[in-house]
XYZ file of C-alpha atoms in Angstrom:
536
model
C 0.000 0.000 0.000
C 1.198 3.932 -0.714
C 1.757 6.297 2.086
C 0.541 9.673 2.481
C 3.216 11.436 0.653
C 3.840 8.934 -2.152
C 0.085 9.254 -3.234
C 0.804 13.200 -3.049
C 4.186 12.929 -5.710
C 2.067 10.202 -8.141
C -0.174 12.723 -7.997
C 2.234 15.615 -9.124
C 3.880 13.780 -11.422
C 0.575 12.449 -12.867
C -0.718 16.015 -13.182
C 2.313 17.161 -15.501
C 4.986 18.373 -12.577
C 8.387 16.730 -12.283
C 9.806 18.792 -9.264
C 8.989 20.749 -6.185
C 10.374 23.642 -5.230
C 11.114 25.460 -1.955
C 12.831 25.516 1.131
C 12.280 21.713 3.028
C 11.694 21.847 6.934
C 12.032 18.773 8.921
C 8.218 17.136 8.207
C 9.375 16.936 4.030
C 11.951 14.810 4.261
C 9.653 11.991 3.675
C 7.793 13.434 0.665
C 11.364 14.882 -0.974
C 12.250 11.262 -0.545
C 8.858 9.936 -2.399
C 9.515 12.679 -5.599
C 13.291 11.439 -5.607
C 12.065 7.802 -6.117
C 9.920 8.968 -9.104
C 12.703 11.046 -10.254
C 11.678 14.470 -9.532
C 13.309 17.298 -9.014
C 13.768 19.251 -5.912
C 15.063 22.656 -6.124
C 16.298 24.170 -3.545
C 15.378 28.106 -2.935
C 16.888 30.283 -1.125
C 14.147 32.172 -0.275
C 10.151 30.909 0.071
C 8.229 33.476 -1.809
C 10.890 32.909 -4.535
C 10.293 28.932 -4.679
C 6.106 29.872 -4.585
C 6.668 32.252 -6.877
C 8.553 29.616 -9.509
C 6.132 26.901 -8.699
C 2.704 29.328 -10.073
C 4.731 30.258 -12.879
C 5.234 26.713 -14.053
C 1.889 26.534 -13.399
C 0.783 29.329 -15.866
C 2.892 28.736 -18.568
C 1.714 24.559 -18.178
C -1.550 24.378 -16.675
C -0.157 22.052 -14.129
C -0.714 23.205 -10.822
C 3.673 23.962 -9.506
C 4.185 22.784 -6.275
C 6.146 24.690 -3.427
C 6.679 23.547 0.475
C 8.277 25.138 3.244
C 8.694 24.316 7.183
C 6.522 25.570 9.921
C 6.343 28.609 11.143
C 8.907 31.018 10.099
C 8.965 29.370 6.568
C 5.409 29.393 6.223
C 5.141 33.106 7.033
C 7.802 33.707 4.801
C 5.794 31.867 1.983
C 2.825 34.618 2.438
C 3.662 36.959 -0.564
C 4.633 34.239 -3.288
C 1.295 32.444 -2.206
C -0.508 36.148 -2.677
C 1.374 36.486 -6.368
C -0.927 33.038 -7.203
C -3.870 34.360 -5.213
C -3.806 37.401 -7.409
C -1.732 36.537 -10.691
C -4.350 33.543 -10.750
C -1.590 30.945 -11.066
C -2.730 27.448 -10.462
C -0.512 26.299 -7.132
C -0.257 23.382 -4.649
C 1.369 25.076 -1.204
C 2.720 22.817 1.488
C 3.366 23.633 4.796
C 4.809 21.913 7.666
C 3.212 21.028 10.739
C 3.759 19.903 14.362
C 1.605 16.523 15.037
C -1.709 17.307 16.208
C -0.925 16.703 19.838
C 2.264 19.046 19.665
C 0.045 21.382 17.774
C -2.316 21.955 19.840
C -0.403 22.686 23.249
C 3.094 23.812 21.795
C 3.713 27.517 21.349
C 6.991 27.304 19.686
C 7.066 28.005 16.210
C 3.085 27.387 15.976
C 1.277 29.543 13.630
C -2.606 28.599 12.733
C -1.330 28.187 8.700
C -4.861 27.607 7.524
C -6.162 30.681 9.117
C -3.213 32.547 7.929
C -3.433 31.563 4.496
C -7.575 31.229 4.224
C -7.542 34.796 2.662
C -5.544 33.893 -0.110
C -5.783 30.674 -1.080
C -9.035 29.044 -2.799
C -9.167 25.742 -0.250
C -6.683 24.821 2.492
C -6.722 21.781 4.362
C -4.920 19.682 6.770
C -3.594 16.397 5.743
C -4.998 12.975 6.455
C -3.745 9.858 5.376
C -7.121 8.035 5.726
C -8.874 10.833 3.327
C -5.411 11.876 1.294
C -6.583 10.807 -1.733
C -9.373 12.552 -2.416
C -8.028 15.423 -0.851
C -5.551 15.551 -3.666
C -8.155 15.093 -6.312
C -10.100 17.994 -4.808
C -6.986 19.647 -4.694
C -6.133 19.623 -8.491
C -9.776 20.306 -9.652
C -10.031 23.504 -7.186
C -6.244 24.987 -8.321
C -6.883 24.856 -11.899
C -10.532 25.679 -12.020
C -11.613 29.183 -13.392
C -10.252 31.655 -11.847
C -7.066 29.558 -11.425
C -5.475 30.269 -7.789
C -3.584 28.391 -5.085
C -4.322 25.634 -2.439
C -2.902 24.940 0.765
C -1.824 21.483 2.222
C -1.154 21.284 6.176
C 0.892 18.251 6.821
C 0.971 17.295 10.170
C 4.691 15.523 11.266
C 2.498 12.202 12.020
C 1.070 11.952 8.294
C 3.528 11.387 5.764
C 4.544 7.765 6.407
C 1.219 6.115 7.173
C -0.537 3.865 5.125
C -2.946 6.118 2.893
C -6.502 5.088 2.631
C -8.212 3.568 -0.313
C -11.592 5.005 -2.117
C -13.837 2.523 -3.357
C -14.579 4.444 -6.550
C -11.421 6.998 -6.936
C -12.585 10.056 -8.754
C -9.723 10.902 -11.661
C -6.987 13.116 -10.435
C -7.977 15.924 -13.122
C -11.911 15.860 -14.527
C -12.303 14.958 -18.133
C -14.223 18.198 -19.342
C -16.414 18.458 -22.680
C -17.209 22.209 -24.217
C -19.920 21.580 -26.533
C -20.336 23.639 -29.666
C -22.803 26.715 -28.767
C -26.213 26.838 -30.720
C -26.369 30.090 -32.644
C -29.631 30.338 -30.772
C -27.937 30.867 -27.293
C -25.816 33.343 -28.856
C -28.427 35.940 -31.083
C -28.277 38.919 -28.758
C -24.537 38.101 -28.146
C -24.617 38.233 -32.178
C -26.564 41.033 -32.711
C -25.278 43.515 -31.137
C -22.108 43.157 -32.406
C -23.342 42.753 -36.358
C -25.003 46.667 -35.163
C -21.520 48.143 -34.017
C -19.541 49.819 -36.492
C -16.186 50.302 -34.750
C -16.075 47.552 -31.985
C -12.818 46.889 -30.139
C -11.607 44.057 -28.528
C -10.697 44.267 -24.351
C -9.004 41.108 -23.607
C -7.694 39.454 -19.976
C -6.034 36.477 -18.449
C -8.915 34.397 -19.210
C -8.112 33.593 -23.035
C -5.084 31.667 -21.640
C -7.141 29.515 -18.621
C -8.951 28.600 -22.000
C -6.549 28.438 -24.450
C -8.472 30.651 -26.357
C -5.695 32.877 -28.115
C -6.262 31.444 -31.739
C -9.733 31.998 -31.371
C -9.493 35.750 -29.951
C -7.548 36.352 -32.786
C -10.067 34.686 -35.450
C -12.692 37.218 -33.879
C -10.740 40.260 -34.440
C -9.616 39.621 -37.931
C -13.204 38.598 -38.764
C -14.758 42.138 -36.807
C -11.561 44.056 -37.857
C -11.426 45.251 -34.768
C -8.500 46.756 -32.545
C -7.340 44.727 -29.356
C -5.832 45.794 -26.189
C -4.693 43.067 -24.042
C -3.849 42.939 -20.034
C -0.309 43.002 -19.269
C -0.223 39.721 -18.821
C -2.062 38.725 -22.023
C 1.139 40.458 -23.797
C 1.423 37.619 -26.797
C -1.855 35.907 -26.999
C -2.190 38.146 -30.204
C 1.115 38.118 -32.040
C 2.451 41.902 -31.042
C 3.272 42.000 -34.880
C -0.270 41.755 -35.931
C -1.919 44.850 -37.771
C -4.644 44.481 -34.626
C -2.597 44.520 -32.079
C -3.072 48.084 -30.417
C -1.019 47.539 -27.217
C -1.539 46.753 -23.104
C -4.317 48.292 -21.300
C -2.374 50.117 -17.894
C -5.331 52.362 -17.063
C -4.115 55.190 -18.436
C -5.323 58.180 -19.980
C -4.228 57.645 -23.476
C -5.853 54.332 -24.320
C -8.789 56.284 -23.712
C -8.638 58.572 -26.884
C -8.779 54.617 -28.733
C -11.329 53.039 -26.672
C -13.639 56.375 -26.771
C -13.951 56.228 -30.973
C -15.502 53.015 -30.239
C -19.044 51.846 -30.051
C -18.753 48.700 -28.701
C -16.431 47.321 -26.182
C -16.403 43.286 -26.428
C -14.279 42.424 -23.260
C -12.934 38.761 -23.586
C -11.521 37.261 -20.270
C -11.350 40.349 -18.765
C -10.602 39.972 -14.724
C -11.270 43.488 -12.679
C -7.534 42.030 -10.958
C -5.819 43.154 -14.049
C -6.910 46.719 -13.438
C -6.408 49.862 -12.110
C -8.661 50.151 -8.938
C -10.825 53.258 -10.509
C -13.912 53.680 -11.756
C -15.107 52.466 -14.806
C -13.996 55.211 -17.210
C -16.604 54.173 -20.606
C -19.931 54.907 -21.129
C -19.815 52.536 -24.726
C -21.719 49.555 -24.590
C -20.336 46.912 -23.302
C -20.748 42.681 -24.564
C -18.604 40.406 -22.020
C -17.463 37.164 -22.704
C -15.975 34.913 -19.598
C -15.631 31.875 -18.592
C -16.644 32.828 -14.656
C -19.491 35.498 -13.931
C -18.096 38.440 -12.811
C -18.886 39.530 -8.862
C -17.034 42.628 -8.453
C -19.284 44.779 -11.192
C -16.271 46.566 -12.135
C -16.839 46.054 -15.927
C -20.677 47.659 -16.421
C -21.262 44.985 -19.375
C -25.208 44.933 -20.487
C -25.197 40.909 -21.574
C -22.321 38.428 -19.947
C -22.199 35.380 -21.702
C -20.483 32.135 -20.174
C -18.463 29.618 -21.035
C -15.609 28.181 -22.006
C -13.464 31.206 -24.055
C -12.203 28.999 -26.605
C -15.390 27.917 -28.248
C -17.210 30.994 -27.367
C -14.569 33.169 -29.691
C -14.884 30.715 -32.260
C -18.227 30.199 -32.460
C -18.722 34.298 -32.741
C -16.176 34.356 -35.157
C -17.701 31.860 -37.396
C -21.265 33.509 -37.366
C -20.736 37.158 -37.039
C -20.572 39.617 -39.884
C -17.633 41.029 -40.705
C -16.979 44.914 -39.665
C -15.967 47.790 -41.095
C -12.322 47.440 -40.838
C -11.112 50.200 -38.672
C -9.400 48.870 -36.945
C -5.650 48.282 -38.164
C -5.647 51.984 -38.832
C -7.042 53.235 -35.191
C -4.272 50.156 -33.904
C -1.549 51.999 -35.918
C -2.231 55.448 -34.661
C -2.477 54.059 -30.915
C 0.783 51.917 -31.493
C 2.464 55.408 -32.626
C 1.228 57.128 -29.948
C 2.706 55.367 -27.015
C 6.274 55.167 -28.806
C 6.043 58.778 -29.110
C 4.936 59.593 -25.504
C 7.532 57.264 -24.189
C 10.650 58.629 -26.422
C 11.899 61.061 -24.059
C 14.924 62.488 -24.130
C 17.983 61.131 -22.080
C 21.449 61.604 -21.560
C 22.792 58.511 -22.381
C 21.169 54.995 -22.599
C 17.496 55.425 -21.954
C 15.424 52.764 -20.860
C 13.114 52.808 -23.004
C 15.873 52.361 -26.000
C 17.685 49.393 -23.824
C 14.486 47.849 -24.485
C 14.423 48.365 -27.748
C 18.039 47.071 -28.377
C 16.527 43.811 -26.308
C 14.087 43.466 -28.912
C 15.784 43.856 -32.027
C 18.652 41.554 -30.413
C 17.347 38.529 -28.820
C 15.634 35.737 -31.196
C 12.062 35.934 -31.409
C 11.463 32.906 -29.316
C 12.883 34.478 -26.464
C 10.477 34.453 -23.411
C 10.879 37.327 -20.981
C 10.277 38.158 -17.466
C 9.566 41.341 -15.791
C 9.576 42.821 -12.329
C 7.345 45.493 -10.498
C 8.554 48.494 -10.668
C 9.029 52.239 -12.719
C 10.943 49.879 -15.694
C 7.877 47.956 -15.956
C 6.130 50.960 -18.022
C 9.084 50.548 -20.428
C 8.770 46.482 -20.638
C 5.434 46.377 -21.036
C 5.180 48.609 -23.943
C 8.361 47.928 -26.034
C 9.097 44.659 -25.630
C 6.775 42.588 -27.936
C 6.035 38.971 -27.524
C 4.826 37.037 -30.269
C 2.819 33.848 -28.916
C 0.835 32.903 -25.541
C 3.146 32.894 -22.314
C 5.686 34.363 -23.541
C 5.092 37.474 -21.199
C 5.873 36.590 -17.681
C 4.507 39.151 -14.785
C 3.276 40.084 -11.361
C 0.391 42.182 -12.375
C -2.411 41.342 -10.038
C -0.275 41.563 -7.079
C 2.317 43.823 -8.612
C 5.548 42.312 -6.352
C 8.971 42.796 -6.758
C 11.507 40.329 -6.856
C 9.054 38.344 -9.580
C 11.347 38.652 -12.490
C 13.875 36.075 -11.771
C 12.059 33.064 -10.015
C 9.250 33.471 -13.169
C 12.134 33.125 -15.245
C 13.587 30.037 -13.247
C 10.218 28.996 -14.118
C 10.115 29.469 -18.222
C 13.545 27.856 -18.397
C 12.091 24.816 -16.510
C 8.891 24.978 -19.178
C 11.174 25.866 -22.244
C 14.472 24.285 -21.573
C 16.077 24.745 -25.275
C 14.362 28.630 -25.489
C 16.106 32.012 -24.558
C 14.863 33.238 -21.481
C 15.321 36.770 -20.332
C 14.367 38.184 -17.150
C 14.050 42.300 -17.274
C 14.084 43.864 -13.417
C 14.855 47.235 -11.513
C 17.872 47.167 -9.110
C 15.503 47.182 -6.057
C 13.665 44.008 -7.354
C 16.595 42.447 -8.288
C 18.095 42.906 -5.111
C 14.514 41.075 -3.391
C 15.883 38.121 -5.361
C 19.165 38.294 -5.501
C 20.372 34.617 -3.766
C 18.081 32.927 -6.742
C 20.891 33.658 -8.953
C 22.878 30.621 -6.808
C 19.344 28.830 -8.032
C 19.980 29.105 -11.031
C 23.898 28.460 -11.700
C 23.626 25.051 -9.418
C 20.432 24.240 -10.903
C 22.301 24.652 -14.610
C 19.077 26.516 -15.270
C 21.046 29.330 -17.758
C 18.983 32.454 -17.667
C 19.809 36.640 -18.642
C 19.040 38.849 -16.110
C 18.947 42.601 -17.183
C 19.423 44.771 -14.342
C 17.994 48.719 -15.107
C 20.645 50.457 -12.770
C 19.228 53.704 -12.093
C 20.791 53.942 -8.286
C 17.299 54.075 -6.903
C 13.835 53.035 -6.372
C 12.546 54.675 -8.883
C 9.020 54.390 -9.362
C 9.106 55.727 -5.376
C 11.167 58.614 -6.941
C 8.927 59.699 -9.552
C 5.623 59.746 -7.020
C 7.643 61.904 -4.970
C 8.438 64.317 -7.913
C 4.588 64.365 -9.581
C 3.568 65.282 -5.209
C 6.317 67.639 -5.283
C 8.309 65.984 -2.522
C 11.954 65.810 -2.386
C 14.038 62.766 -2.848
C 14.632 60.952 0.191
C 15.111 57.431 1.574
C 15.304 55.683 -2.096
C 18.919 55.655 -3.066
C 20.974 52.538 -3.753
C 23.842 52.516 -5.752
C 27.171 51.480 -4.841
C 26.648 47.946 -6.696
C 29.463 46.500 -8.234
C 27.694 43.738 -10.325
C 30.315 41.754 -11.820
C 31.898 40.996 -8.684
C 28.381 40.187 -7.362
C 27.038 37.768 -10.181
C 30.830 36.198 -10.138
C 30.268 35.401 -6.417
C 27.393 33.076 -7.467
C 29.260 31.437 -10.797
C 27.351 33.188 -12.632
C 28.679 36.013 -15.517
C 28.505 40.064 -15.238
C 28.934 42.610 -17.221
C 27.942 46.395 -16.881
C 27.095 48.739 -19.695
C 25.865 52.046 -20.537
C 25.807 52.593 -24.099
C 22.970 50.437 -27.141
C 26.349 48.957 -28.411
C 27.380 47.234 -25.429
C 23.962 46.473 -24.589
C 23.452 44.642 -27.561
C 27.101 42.867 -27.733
C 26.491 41.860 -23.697
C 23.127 40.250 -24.923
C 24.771 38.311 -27.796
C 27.085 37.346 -26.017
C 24.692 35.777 -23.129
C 23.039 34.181 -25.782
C 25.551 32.059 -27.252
C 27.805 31.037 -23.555
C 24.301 30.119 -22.030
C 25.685 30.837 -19.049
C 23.868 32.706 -16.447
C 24.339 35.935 -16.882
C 23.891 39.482 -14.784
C 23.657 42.513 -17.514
C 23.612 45.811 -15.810
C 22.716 48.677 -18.018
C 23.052 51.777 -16.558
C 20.058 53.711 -17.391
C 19.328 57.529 -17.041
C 15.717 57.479 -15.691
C 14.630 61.295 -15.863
C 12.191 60.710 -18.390
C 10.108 58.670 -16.153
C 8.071 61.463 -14.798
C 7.068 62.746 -18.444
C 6.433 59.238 -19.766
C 4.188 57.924 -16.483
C 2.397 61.641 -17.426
C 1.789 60.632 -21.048
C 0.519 57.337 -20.183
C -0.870 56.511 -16.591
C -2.554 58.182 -14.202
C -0.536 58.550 -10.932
């Protein structure tokens, strides 16, 4: 018969992931010992919300929910912010934590922290081991993490579980349901239909949900067919090739995607999740058709008809059986696209961040998947770098954390093994994340990290300048980088010029090595381009 924790790695493994990730405390032992059996990885982090962090990326770029562990107490607590990134990135993600026995539990004071009631705000079911029950807790486990809206789950796992004998189920449900989207009839869609076939200029608002449905074909299929213009959440970025004639750009909840959005006459939001946005008010008074694949509580979005189901064959199905529209929508994309280049070409002296992306683009191979970090850069990332296919644009956007950058990327080179990967972060995130570099040199998990040196915290800067308060408390500086990356076995190299950016990048490319690329930016233009763009 299995034991507790060798029912819990069949079931990862089963489910489509090969490793866990995190930082072990006494109580794993036993369950890094069952993966190792069944040759899985463990990875090692240095730090917990990095290793949570890694484990929901896998688990957006797969669909397989990552799994991440850490000990009692201290570790757990440590855990909270990676666990939030899934809560509110909607990453689909097992958490473990250690656990005194119940009788220790329940009298010891010593590193005891209620976990469930610490984590029951952010995570969609938590639960407390049992090996008599283990197996359908794992099942339930799977089904909950992945369903729409994706989000994490929490296992408690008591020190006397692990090793005992797990239960049997007389009729064992399957570890992931077997789910069947029927073709819509045309019927169930006619005021869907009709309203758009009335809009001349519709336009295309699409979220996070075209990827829990793999709907990005099919998004695309409905704007060529409306010729409409699409704006996509950050963390969309890709889902419609960033090449396209459609593509306008990312929606940031700023003022100038409103001059786009206003010429239309019908919004058609597509797996649009209020998490992706600004907290404000709903800024349209256009009509608005929303298509998602879970209803939507939070009445952010003021759409007059809300039809549900699975994205994939919804998109299709309109895009079959809807006229075609009036096609203005490559030039309004155009305009937009020109637009935001324009408001974000300030002038520097020196390399500019908003060039250094630029240089990325036109340097690394089109495959490349990138990374990106919280933080005044982010503006810059977002809107430059293009990304040509689904998950190839890796963020904290819901939850907006630093130190994201370089565990997602961990992540992608885990998922993509023989692709570029590229991780683009401030110095103040990178710092958040620095001992993951280790991660990845012993891990031989070869990854480019592009550091924007600009001495400072710089989005903290630039709120300070729009309030008209003086610079204070958000210096750093003083980095010397290749000694730094060196220190881990990794490679460094700091530049400040598009040449050297551009040779440092080629260079990366070809040693895959791991390798720390400090550009020295000059950030003054941040305050004119955040202006231009987003409401502060």
């Amino acid at each position: 018969m299995a034991t507790t924790v060798e029912v819990l790695a069949d079931a990862f493994k089963e489910a489509g992931t090969p490793f866990i990730v995190g930082h072990p405390g006494g109580e794993s032992v036993e369950l890094m010992e069952a993966a190792r059996v069944r040759d899985m990885r463990f990875i090692l982090m240095k730090q917990e919300v990095a290793g949570a962090m890694l484990a929901a990326t896998w688990g957006d770029i797969t669909g397989a929910p990552g799994v991440c562990l850490s000990t009692r107490g201290p570790g757990a607590a440590n855990m909270v912010n990676g666990i939030a990134h899934a809560a509110l990135d909607r990453s689909p993600l097992i958490a473990i934590t250690d656990r005194m026995a119940t009788p220790q539990h329940e009298v010891g004071l010593r590193q005891r922290i209620d976990h469930l009631a610490m984590y029951a705000p952010l995570v969609k079911w938590g639960t407390t081991i049992d090996a008599r029950v283990v197996r359908q807790q794992v099942a339930r486990a799977m089904r909950t993490t992945t369903a729409p809206a994706p989000g994490p789950v929490q296992f408690d796992m008591p020190q006397s579980e692990p090793s005992k004998e797990a239960g049997d189920l007389a009729a064992p449900p399957p570890l992931m349901p077997n789910l069947a989207f029927p073709d819509p009839e045309r019927s169930g869609l006619r005021d869907a239909i009709a309203r758009i076939d009335a809009a001349r200029k519709p336009i295309i608002l699409a979220g996070l949900g075209v990827f829990w449905d793999r709907g990005s074909a099919e998004l695309v299929r409905l704007a060529e067919k409306l010729g409409a213009p699409v704006l996509t959440t950050s963390k969309l970025k890709g889902a419609i090739p960033e090449d396209h004639e459609l593509r306008a750009g990312c929606i940031i909840g700023g003022l100038i995607e409103r001059k786009l959005v206003s010429e239309a006459d019908l919004i058609i939001a597509v797996g649009l999740d209020a998490v992706e946005l600004q907290p404000k008010p709903w800024p349209y008074d256009i009509p608005v058709i929303a298509l998602a694949n879970t209803p939507s509580l939070d009445a952010l979005v003021p759409a007059e008809l809300e039809v549900l189901g699975n994205l994939a064959v919804l998109t299709g199905a309109l895009a079959d059986w809807c006229e075609g529209g009036s096609g203005w929508g490559q030039a309004a994309a155009a305009t937009f696209r020109d637009d935001v280049s324009n408001a974000l070409n300030t002038p520097a002296k020196g390399l500019s961040p908003q060039r250094a992306m630029e240089v990325a683009r036109a340097t690394l191979p089109r495959d490349t998947v990138a990374t990106c970090d919280a933080g005044a850069s982010r503006l810059l990332v977002v809107q430059k770098w293009q990304s040509y296919g689904p998950r190839e644009f890796l963020t904290s956007n819901g939850l907006g954390s630093m130190g994201y950058a370089i565990p997602g990327a961990l992540a992608a080179r885990l998922a993509h093994p023989d692709r570029p990967v590229v991780a683009f972060t401030g110095d103040g995130g990178f710092m958040m994340a620095v001992a993951e570099l280790q991660t990845s040199v012993r891990e031989k998990l070869p990854i480019t990290v592009v550091v924007f040196d600009d001495s400072e915290i710089a989005l903290i800067r630039v709120k300070q300048e729009i309030k008209g308060i003086r610079k204070h408390g958000v210096e750093i500086g003083g980095i010397d980088w290749e000694r730094l990356a060196q220190g881990f076995g990794a490679d460094g190299v700091v530049v400040d010029t598009e040449n050297g950016l551009q040779d440092a990048l080629a260079a990366a490319r070809h040693t895959e090595r791991t390798t720390v690329i400090a550009a020295r930016i000059d950030g003054s233009g941040y305050v004119d381009q955040f202006n231009a763009l987003r409401e502060l």
